[in-house]
Short mmCIF file of C-alpha atoms in Angstrom, two decimals:
data_model
loop_
_atom_site.label_atom_id
_atom_site.label_comp_id
_atom_site.label_asym_id
_atom_site.label_seq_id
_atom_site.Cartn_x
_atom_site.Cartn_y
_atom_site.Cartn_z
CA MET A 1 3.11 19.80 24.78
CA THR A 2 4.57 18.48 21.51
CA GLY A 3 1.55 16.33 20.75
CA LEU A 4 -0.84 19.19 21.45
CA SER A 5 1.18 21.46 19.17
CA PHE A 6 1.03 18.92 16.34
CA LEU A 7 -2.71 18.40 16.82
CA ALA A 8 -3.30 22.15 16.81
CA LEU A 9 -1.35 22.53 13.56
CA LEU A 10 -3.48 19.84 11.91
CA VAL A 11 -6.72 21.31 13.23
CA ILE A 12 -6.00 24.70 11.65
CA GLY A 13 -5.55 22.94 8.32
CA LEU A 14 -1.76 22.99 7.93
CA PRO A 15 -0.62 20.23 5.52
CA ILE A 16 1.03 17.30 7.26
CA ALA A 17 4.49 17.99 5.79
CA PHE A 18 4.50 21.62 6.96
CA ALA A 19 3.10 20.51 10.32
CA LEU A 20 6.04 18.11 10.76
CA ILE A 21 8.54 20.87 9.89
CA ALA A 22 6.85 23.30 12.28
CA LEU A 23 6.78 20.64 15.00
CA ALA A 24 10.49 19.95 14.52
CA MET A 25 11.20 23.67 14.91
CA ILE A 26 9.09 23.82 18.09
CA MET A 27 10.92 20.79 19.55
CA ILE A 28 14.32 22.35 18.81
CA TRP A 29 13.30 25.65 20.38
CA THR A 30 11.86 24.05 23.52
CA SER A 31 14.88 21.75 23.91
CA GLY A 32 17.15 24.73 24.46
CA ASN A 33 19.45 23.81 21.56
CA PRO A 34 18.83 26.52 18.94
CA ILE A 35 22.20 25.71 17.38
CA LEU A 36 20.44 22.77 15.73
CA PHE A 37 18.76 25.24 13.37
CA GLN A 38 22.12 25.55 11.59
CA SER A 39 21.78 21.92 10.46
CA PHE A 40 18.12 22.33 9.49
CA PRO A 41 18.58 22.67 5.68
CA GLN A 42 21.16 19.89 5.54
CA GLN A 43 18.92 17.46 7.44
CA PHE A 44 15.91 18.40 5.32
CA PHE A 45 17.58 17.65 1.99
CA GLY A 46 19.55 14.78 3.47
CA GLY A 47 16.28 12.93 4.00
CA LEU A 48 16.02 12.52 0.22
CA GLU A 49 19.58 11.30 -0.34
CA ASN A 50 18.60 7.67 -0.57
CA TYR A 51 18.91 5.51 -3.66
CA GLY A 52 15.88 3.45 -2.64
CA LEU A 53 13.66 6.52 -2.93
CA LEU A 54 14.16 6.50 -6.71
CA ALA A 55 11.86 3.47 -6.83
CA LEU A 56 8.93 5.54 -5.58
CA PRO A 57 8.46 7.91 -8.57
CA LEU A 58 9.27 5.06 -10.95
CA PHE A 59 6.52 2.84 -9.57
CA ILE A 60 4.11 5.78 -9.63
CA LEU A 61 5.10 6.32 -13.28
CA LEU A 62 4.57 2.62 -14.00
CA GLY A 63 1.02 2.87 -12.67
CA GLU A 64 0.31 5.83 -14.95
CA PHE A 65 1.66 3.96 -17.98
CA MET A 66 -0.43 0.90 -17.11
CA ASN A 67 -3.59 2.95 -16.90
CA ALA A 68 -2.92 4.72 -20.19
CA GLY A 69 -1.87 1.59 -22.07
CA GLY A 70 -4.90 -0.64 -21.39
CA ILE A 71 -2.90 -3.12 -19.35
CA GLY A 72 -5.33 -3.16 -16.42
CA ARG A 73 -8.25 -4.06 -18.66
CA ARG A 74 -6.34 -7.02 -20.14
CA LEU A 75 -5.62 -8.35 -16.67
CA MET A 76 -9.34 -8.15 -15.90
CA ASN A 77 -10.21 -9.97 -19.13
CA VAL A 78 -7.86 -12.87 -18.47
CA SER A 79 -9.25 -13.20 -14.94
CA VAL A 80 -12.77 -13.44 -16.38
CA ALA A 81 -11.61 -16.08 -18.84
CA LEU A 82 -10.09 -18.20 -16.09
CA LEU A 83 -12.70 -17.86 -13.32
CA GLY A 84 -15.82 -16.34 -14.78
CA SER A 85 -17.95 -19.48 -15.15
CA VAL A 86 -18.22 -20.39 -11.45
CA ARG A 87 -20.90 -19.02 -9.10
CA GLY A 88 -19.86 -15.56 -8.06
CA GLY A 89 -17.20 -15.78 -10.74
CA LEU A 90 -16.91 -12.05 -11.36
CA ALA A 91 -16.39 -11.41 -7.64
CA TYR A 92 -13.45 -13.81 -7.65
CA VAL A 93 -12.29 -12.27 -10.92
CA ASN A 94 -12.34 -8.86 -9.27
CA LEU A 95 -10.09 -10.08 -6.47
CA VAL A 96 -7.70 -11.92 -8.80
CA ALA A 97 -7.40 -8.81 -10.97
CA ASN A 98 -6.83 -6.73 -7.83
CA MET A 99 -3.99 -9.05 -6.85
CA MET A 100 -2.43 -8.67 -10.29
CA MET A 101 -2.80 -4.91 -10.11
CA ALA A 102 -1.34 -4.85 -6.59
CA SER A 103 1.79 -6.53 -7.93
CA ILE A 104 2.24 -3.59 -10.31
CA LEU A 105 0.75 -0.45 -8.79
CA GLY A 106 1.57 -0.74 -5.08
CA SER A 107 -0.89 2.05 -4.22
CA THR A 108 -4.26 1.32 -2.62
CA VAL A 109 -6.04 4.47 -3.79
CA ALA A 110 -4.71 4.16 -7.36
CA GLN A 111 -5.73 0.50 -7.44
CA ILE A 112 -9.26 1.24 -6.17
CA THR A 113 -9.65 4.04 -8.71
CA ILE A 114 -8.62 1.90 -11.68
CA MET A 115 -10.52 -1.24 -10.63
CA SER A 116 -13.69 0.78 -9.94
CA ARG A 117 -13.66 1.84 -13.58
CA VAL A 118 -12.99 -1.66 -14.88
CA ALA A 119 -14.74 -4.15 -12.59
CA VAL A 120 -17.79 -2.49 -11.00
CA PRO A 121 -19.74 -1.71 -14.21
CA GLU A 122 -19.21 -5.25 -15.49
CA MET A 123 -20.33 -6.81 -12.19
CA GLU A 124 -23.42 -4.61 -12.02
CA ARG A 125 -24.30 -5.48 -15.63
CA THR A 126 -24.32 -9.20 -14.83
CA GLY A 127 -26.56 -8.89 -11.76
CA TYR A 128 -24.35 -8.13 -8.77
CA PRO A 129 -25.60 -5.49 -6.29
CA ARG A 130 -23.71 -2.31 -7.01
CA ASP A 131 -22.82 -1.63 -3.38
CA VAL A 132 -21.44 -5.14 -2.91
CA SER A 133 -19.42 -4.82 -6.13
CA VAL A 134 -17.88 -1.57 -4.93
CA ALA A 135 -17.15 -3.10 -1.51
CA ILE A 136 -15.29 -6.07 -3.04
CA THR A 137 -13.33 -3.71 -5.28
CA ALA A 138 -12.40 -1.46 -2.36
CA ALA A 139 -11.43 -4.42 -0.16
CA GLY A 140 -9.17 -5.72 -2.92
CA GLY A 141 -7.20 -2.50 -2.56
CA MET A 142 -5.95 -3.75 0.82
CA LEU A 143 -3.75 -6.22 -1.08
CA ALA A 144 -1.63 -3.31 -2.37
CA PRO A 145 0.49 -2.60 0.74
CA ILE A 146 2.03 -6.05 1.13
CA ILE A 147 2.10 -7.59 -2.35
CA PRO A 148 5.28 -6.23 -3.96
CA PRO A 149 5.94 -3.66 -5.14
CA SER A 150 4.47 -1.63 -2.30
CA MET A 151 4.73 2.13 -2.03
CA LEU A 152 4.44 1.83 1.76
CA PHE A 153 7.27 -0.71 1.87
CA ILE A 154 9.48 1.71 -0.04
CA ILE A 155 8.75 4.51 2.43
CA PHE A 156 9.09 2.20 5.44
CA GLY A 157 12.40 0.86 4.09
CA VAL A 158 13.80 4.35 3.56
CA ILE A 159 12.84 5.55 7.05
CA ALA A 160 13.90 2.31 8.76
CA GLN A 161 17.04 2.00 6.59
CA LEU A 162 16.14 -1.54 5.52
CA PRO A 163 16.72 -3.18 2.12
CA ILE A 164 13.56 -2.53 0.14
CA GLY A 165 13.99 -5.70 -1.90
CA ASP A 166 13.98 -7.79 1.28
CA LEU A 167 10.84 -5.97 2.43
CA PHE A 168 9.18 -6.85 -0.86
CA ILE A 169 10.09 -10.51 -0.36
CA ALA A 170 8.80 -10.42 3.23
CA GLY A 171 5.39 -9.32 1.93
CA ILE A 172 4.88 -12.11 -0.61
CA LEU A 173 3.66 -14.91 1.69
CA PRO A 174 1.45 -12.64 3.86
CA GLY A 175 -0.02 -11.21 0.65
CA VAL A 176 -0.89 -14.68 -0.64
CA ILE A 177 -2.45 -15.60 2.72
CA LEU A 178 -4.54 -12.41 2.73
CA PHE A 179 -5.65 -13.15 -0.83
CA VAL A 180 -6.78 -16.69 0.11
CA VAL A 181 -8.67 -15.42 3.17
CA PHE A 182 -10.37 -12.78 1.02
CA LEU A 183 -11.44 -15.55 -1.37
CA ALA A 184 -13.15 -17.27 1.56
CA VAL A 185 -14.92 -14.01 2.49
CA ILE A 186 -16.19 -13.64 -1.08
CA GLY A 187 -17.46 -17.23 -0.97
CA TRP A 188 -19.41 -16.38 2.18
CA LEU A 189 -20.75 -13.16 0.62
CA GLY A 190 -21.76 -15.16 -2.46
CA GLN A 191 -23.95 -17.42 -0.35
CA ARG A 192 -25.46 -14.49 1.54
CA HIS A 193 -26.20 -12.31 -1.51
CA ASN A 194 -26.82 -15.17 -3.96
CA PHE A 195 -24.22 -14.07 -6.47
CA PRO A 196 -25.08 -14.96 -10.08
CA ARG A 197 -23.22 -17.57 -12.07
CA SER A 198 -21.44 -16.00 -15.01
CA GLU A 199 -21.83 -17.35 -18.51
CA LYS A 200 -19.46 -20.13 -19.40
CA VAL A 201 -16.51 -18.84 -21.40
CA ALA A 202 -15.69 -20.82 -24.52
CA LEU A 203 -12.24 -22.38 -24.74
CA ALA A 204 -11.32 -20.28 -27.78
CA GLN A 205 -12.28 -17.10 -25.94
CA ARG A 206 -10.23 -18.13 -22.92
CA LEU A 207 -7.20 -18.81 -25.05
CA ARG A 208 -7.63 -15.47 -26.83
CA ALA A 209 -7.87 -13.58 -23.52
CA MET A 210 -4.79 -15.37 -22.20
CA ARG A 211 -2.87 -14.56 -25.37
CA ASP A 212 -3.87 -10.89 -25.20
CA ALA A 213 -2.89 -10.67 -21.53
CA LEU A 214 0.54 -12.26 -21.88
CA PRO A 215 2.32 -8.93 -22.48
CA ALA A 216 0.50 -7.40 -19.48
CA VAL A 217 1.38 -10.32 -17.19
CA LEU A 218 5.00 -9.89 -18.25
CA ILE A 219 5.25 -6.70 -16.17
CA PRO A 220 4.74 -8.23 -12.67
CA VAL A 221 6.83 -11.22 -13.73
CA VAL A 222 9.72 -8.90 -14.64
CA ILE A 223 9.39 -6.90 -11.40
CA ILE A 224 9.23 -9.83 -9.01
CA GLY A 225 11.54 -12.09 -11.03
CA THR A 226 14.38 -9.58 -11.28
CA ILE A 227 14.18 -8.75 -7.57
CA LEU A 228 13.96 -12.36 -6.36
CA GLY A 229 16.67 -13.42 -8.79
CA GLY A 230 19.02 -10.71 -7.61
CA VAL A 231 19.29 -9.36 -11.16
CA ALA A 232 18.02 -5.87 -10.30
CA THR A 233 17.22 -3.67 -7.34
CA PRO A 234 13.60 -2.52 -6.87
CA THR A 235 14.58 0.82 -8.43
CA GLU A 236 16.09 -0.83 -11.49
CA SER A 237 13.17 -3.25 -11.85
CA ALA A 238 10.73 -0.31 -11.72
CA ALA A 239 12.68 1.46 -14.48
CA VAL A 240 12.73 -1.66 -16.67
CA ALA A 241 9.00 -2.29 -16.05
CA SER A 242 8.16 1.33 -16.93
CA ILE A 243 9.96 1.05 -20.25
CA LEU A 244 8.25 -2.28 -20.86
CA ALA A 245 4.84 -0.72 -20.10
CA ILE A 246 5.49 2.00 -22.70
CA LEU A 247 6.47 -0.56 -25.33
CA ILE A 248 3.43 -2.75 -24.59
CA GLY A 249 0.94 0.12 -24.45
CA ARG A 250 2.35 1.90 -27.51
CA PHE A 251 3.35 -0.89 -29.89
CA VAL A 252 1.53 -4.06 -28.73
CA TYR A 253 -1.89 -2.84 -27.56
CA ARG A 254 -1.64 0.43 -29.52
CA GLU A 255 -3.73 2.30 -26.92
CA MET A 256 -1.03 4.72 -25.81
CA ASN A 257 0.12 7.66 -27.92
CA TRP A 258 3.02 10.01 -27.31
CA SER A 259 0.82 12.63 -25.66
CA ASP A 260 -0.39 9.97 -23.16
CA ILE A 261 3.23 9.23 -22.29
CA TRP A 262 3.96 12.92 -21.70
CA SER A 263 0.80 13.31 -19.59
CA SER A 264 1.81 10.27 -17.53
CA PHE A 265 5.18 11.85 -16.80
CA ILE A 266 3.49 15.07 -15.67
CA ARG A 267 1.02 13.29 -13.35
CA ALA A 268 3.71 11.01 -11.92
CA GLY A 269 6.00 13.99 -11.33
CA ALA A 270 3.31 15.92 -9.47
CA SER A 271 2.38 12.92 -7.31
CA SER A 272 6.03 12.10 -6.58
CA ALA A 273 6.82 15.68 -5.57
CA VAL A 274 4.11 15.64 -2.92
CA VAL A 275 5.24 12.32 -1.45
CA LEU A 276 8.96 13.15 -1.56
CA PHE A 277 8.42 16.50 0.16
CA LEU A 278 6.56 14.64 2.89
CA ILE A 279 9.42 12.17 3.24
CA ALA A 280 11.95 15.03 3.49
CA ALA A 281 9.88 16.56 6.29
CA ALA A 282 9.74 13.13 7.93
CA GLY A 283 13.53 12.84 7.83
CA LEU A 284 13.82 16.18 9.57
CA PHE A 285 11.27 15.18 12.21
CA SER A 286 13.02 11.82 12.80
CA TRP A 287 16.35 13.59 13.30
CA VAL A 288 14.87 15.93 15.92
CA ILE A 289 13.05 13.25 17.92
CA THR A 290 16.17 11.06 17.90
CA PHE A 291 18.28 13.96 19.17
CA ASN A 292 15.71 14.53 21.93
CA ASN A 293 15.94 10.83 22.88
CA LEU A 294 12.21 10.24 22.37
CA PRO A 295 12.59 6.53 21.40
CA ALA A 296 14.37 5.88 24.71
CA ILE A 297 11.63 7.69 26.63
CA VAL A 298 8.93 5.65 24.87
CA SER A 299 10.96 2.49 25.47
CA ASP A 300 11.14 3.12 29.22
CA TRP A 301 7.40 3.78 29.35
CA LEU A 302 6.49 0.65 27.42
CA GLN A 303 8.77 -1.54 29.53
CA GLY A 304 6.86 -0.28 32.53
CA VAL A 305 3.61 -1.36 30.87
CA THR A 306 4.63 -4.80 29.54
CA SER A 307 7.66 -6.97 28.93
CA SER A 308 5.85 -9.23 26.45
CA PRO A 309 6.51 -8.77 22.71
CA LEU A 310 2.99 -10.05 21.97
CA ILE A 311 1.37 -7.45 24.25
CA PHE A 312 3.59 -4.79 22.71
CA LEU A 313 2.46 -5.73 19.19
CA LEU A 314 -1.16 -5.78 20.35
CA LEU A 315 -0.79 -2.24 21.72
CA ILE A 316 0.91 -1.12 18.50
CA ASN A 317 -1.88 -2.62 16.39
CA LEU A 318 -4.55 -0.86 18.44
CA MET A 319 -2.68 2.43 18.19
CA LEU A 320 -2.18 2.02 14.43
CA LEU A 321 -5.85 1.18 13.97
CA PHE A 322 -6.81 4.45 15.66
CA LEU A 323 -4.12 6.41 13.81
CA GLY A 324 -5.22 4.94 10.49
CA MET A 325 -8.74 6.23 11.11
CA ILE A 326 -7.61 9.83 11.28
CA THR A 327 -4.66 10.08 8.89
CA ASP A 328 -3.28 8.52 5.70
CA PRO A 329 -0.73 5.67 5.87
CA ILE A 330 2.29 7.68 4.68
CA PRO A 331 2.20 10.33 7.42
CA ALA A 332 1.29 7.63 9.94
CA ILE A 333 4.38 5.60 8.98
CA ILE A 334 6.46 8.75 9.27
CA LEU A 335 5.17 9.35 12.79
CA VAL A 336 5.32 5.74 14.01
CA VAL A 337 8.50 4.20 12.59
CA PRO A 338 11.18 6.50 14.06
CA VAL A 339 9.65 6.20 17.53
CA PHE A 340 8.53 2.58 17.79
CA LEU A 341 10.84 0.61 15.47
CA PRO A 342 13.92 1.02 17.71
CA VAL A 343 11.81 -0.06 20.69
CA ALA A 344 10.41 -3.07 18.84
CA VAL A 345 13.84 -4.24 17.68
CA ASN A 346 16.10 -3.35 20.61
CA VAL A 347 13.75 -3.90 23.54
CA TYR A 348 11.34 -6.62 22.44
CA GLY A 349 13.52 -8.42 19.88
CA ILE A 350 10.97 -8.14 17.06
CA ASP A 351 12.38 -8.49 13.56
CA PRO A 352 12.13 -5.18 11.64
CA PHE A 353 10.72 -6.92 8.55
CA GLN A 354 7.93 -8.51 10.58
CA PHE A 355 7.22 -5.15 12.18
CA GLY A 356 7.18 -3.45 8.77
CA VAL A 357 4.65 -5.84 7.22
CA ILE A 358 2.36 -5.56 10.26
CA VAL A 359 2.52 -1.75 10.27
CA CYS A 360 1.87 -1.38 6.53
CA LEU A 361 -1.06 -3.80 6.47
CA ASN A 362 -2.67 -2.22 9.54
CA LEU A 363 -2.38 1.34 8.24
CA THR A 364 -3.75 0.41 4.82
CA ALA A 365 -6.89 -0.92 6.48
CA GLY A 366 -7.24 2.59 7.85
CA LEU A 367 -7.65 3.87 4.29
CA LEU A 368 -11.08 2.23 4.30
CA THR A 369 -12.23 3.39 7.73
CA PRO A 370 -14.01 6.65 8.57
CA PRO A 371 -13.68 9.50 9.41
CA VAL A 372 -10.75 10.13 7.00
CA GLY A 373 -10.73 6.94 4.90
CA THR A 374 -9.26 8.21 1.62
CA GLY A 375 -9.74 4.85 -0.07
CA LEU A 376 -13.25 4.47 1.33
CA PHE A 377 -14.42 7.82 -0.02
CA ALA A 378 -12.60 7.30 -3.34
CA ALA A 379 -14.41 3.98 -3.80
CA ALA A 380 -17.74 5.49 -2.73
CA MET A 381 -17.33 8.36 -5.17
CA MET A 382 -16.19 6.18 -8.07
CA GLY A 383 -18.99 3.65 -7.44
CA ASN A 384 -21.71 6.18 -6.57
CA VAL A 385 -22.41 4.44 -3.25
CA ARG A 386 -22.87 6.00 0.19
CA ALA A 387 -19.67 5.77 2.24
CA GLU A 388 -21.59 4.63 5.34
CA ARG A 389 -23.10 1.70 3.45
CA LEU A 390 -19.71 0.81 2.02
CA ALA A 391 -18.10 0.84 5.47
CA VAL A 392 -20.65 -1.74 6.68
CA LEU A 393 -20.17 -4.03 3.69
CA ILE A 394 -16.37 -3.99 4.04
CA THR A 395 -16.57 -5.19 7.67
CA PRO A 396 -16.07 -8.93 6.84
CA PHE A 397 -12.85 -8.03 5.03
CA PHE A 398 -11.64 -6.13 8.09
CA VAL A 399 -12.24 -9.27 10.15
CA ALA A 400 -10.13 -11.16 7.60
CA VAL A 401 -7.33 -8.57 7.89
CA ALA A 402 -7.44 -8.86 11.70
CA PHE A 403 -7.12 -12.65 11.37
CA VAL A 404 -4.09 -12.32 9.08
CA GLN A 405 -2.56 -9.73 11.41
CA ALA A 406 -2.90 -12.21 14.28
CA LEU A 407 -1.12 -14.85 12.19
CA LEU A 408 1.71 -12.45 11.39
CA VAL A 409 2.12 -11.58 15.07
CA LEU A 410 2.05 -15.19 16.29
CA PHE A 411 4.11 -16.77 13.50
CA PRO A 412 7.13 -14.61 12.51
CA PRO A 413 8.29 -17.14 9.84
CA LEU A 414 5.35 -16.00 7.70
CA THR A 415 7.26 -12.76 7.09
CA LEU A 416 10.83 -13.98 7.60
CA GLY A 417 10.81 -17.48 6.13
CA LEU A 418 11.06 -16.61 2.43
CA ASN A 419 13.99 -14.24 2.97
CA ASN A 420 15.78 -16.84 5.09
CA TRP A 421 15.16 -19.52 2.46
CA LEU A 422 16.53 -17.36 -0.37
CA ARG A 423 19.73 -16.50 1.51
#
């Protein structure tokens, strides 16, 4: 009954946040406990009373400052200087730049949008097929959810009540593995599509590009270094990096004026308001399903299906793959985490950090799958390529993601080892 109600609300076009609130109200009414409505406002606003949530608007603001200050373009230039002279050099450059951007933006759609403006025209100019260039750029966006900072990690950490800094650390090694596997996919695509060899970059030009990019590279170094070193929380590191991005864009690169800074604040505020309202609705929904003992019901059902943690994770991955095809990652996390995380941890003994990395990576792949595929259609629109064609070209990268997911399921130290080593 509850699932049908939620589906009906989505079908009539109700936004996901309002659908979650309406569903919570329906569940309270049908449970026969209308007294819970008295706690409704408190639970709604209580979902935002979390210090870790401050990191979310700050990282969104950082992405706006980066875009306005020319930092993304410098990262692309230094990647060209380092890798551009090998066969398929610009394809590798695209992925390296995507990895650098992922360590700053943390948002797949934002990353695809920026890199489509920077990388695709340059690749097409040097002889790469446009559709393949757009596909590589879109696939690089899948690095965003697990290379810190990650917007999805922040949301997962808030809902799961886990330290966001530890989640960031848990994503570093899987992110590097995914990056290496993507390099292998690009090498295979280079052989198949006969990628051109870029012009050799002179040593003086390489040194100049590296010098120009040093201030831009400083931003991810500050973010990751302060978190790993225990100097700052993710929220504090995002604030410091945002100030640093203003100083670099305004006074070093001189591409950002005061009106750009004000516009960045406005855009970041609007984007943050939408996400935070959704998280508040999620907190309300989580409270209601916990009160109605839904995690225990799901736990009993799953134990009747399988007692194996591996089979459980396989079922979760299949479910997430389907869910990611029809909804965006943030609402999917909101729906999945309150129900399945207690089962994963308490019944199957799965570490919550391992579960978080697997969930975030799986749902981000859904951004590039039809029929919803926000990232897929954003890349298709930015690159002027048919979405159906793009979906076919991205398939090898999906195979790579599935391979990495299998590694994360079979070898928990890939997500837990770095945290354990740092303790």
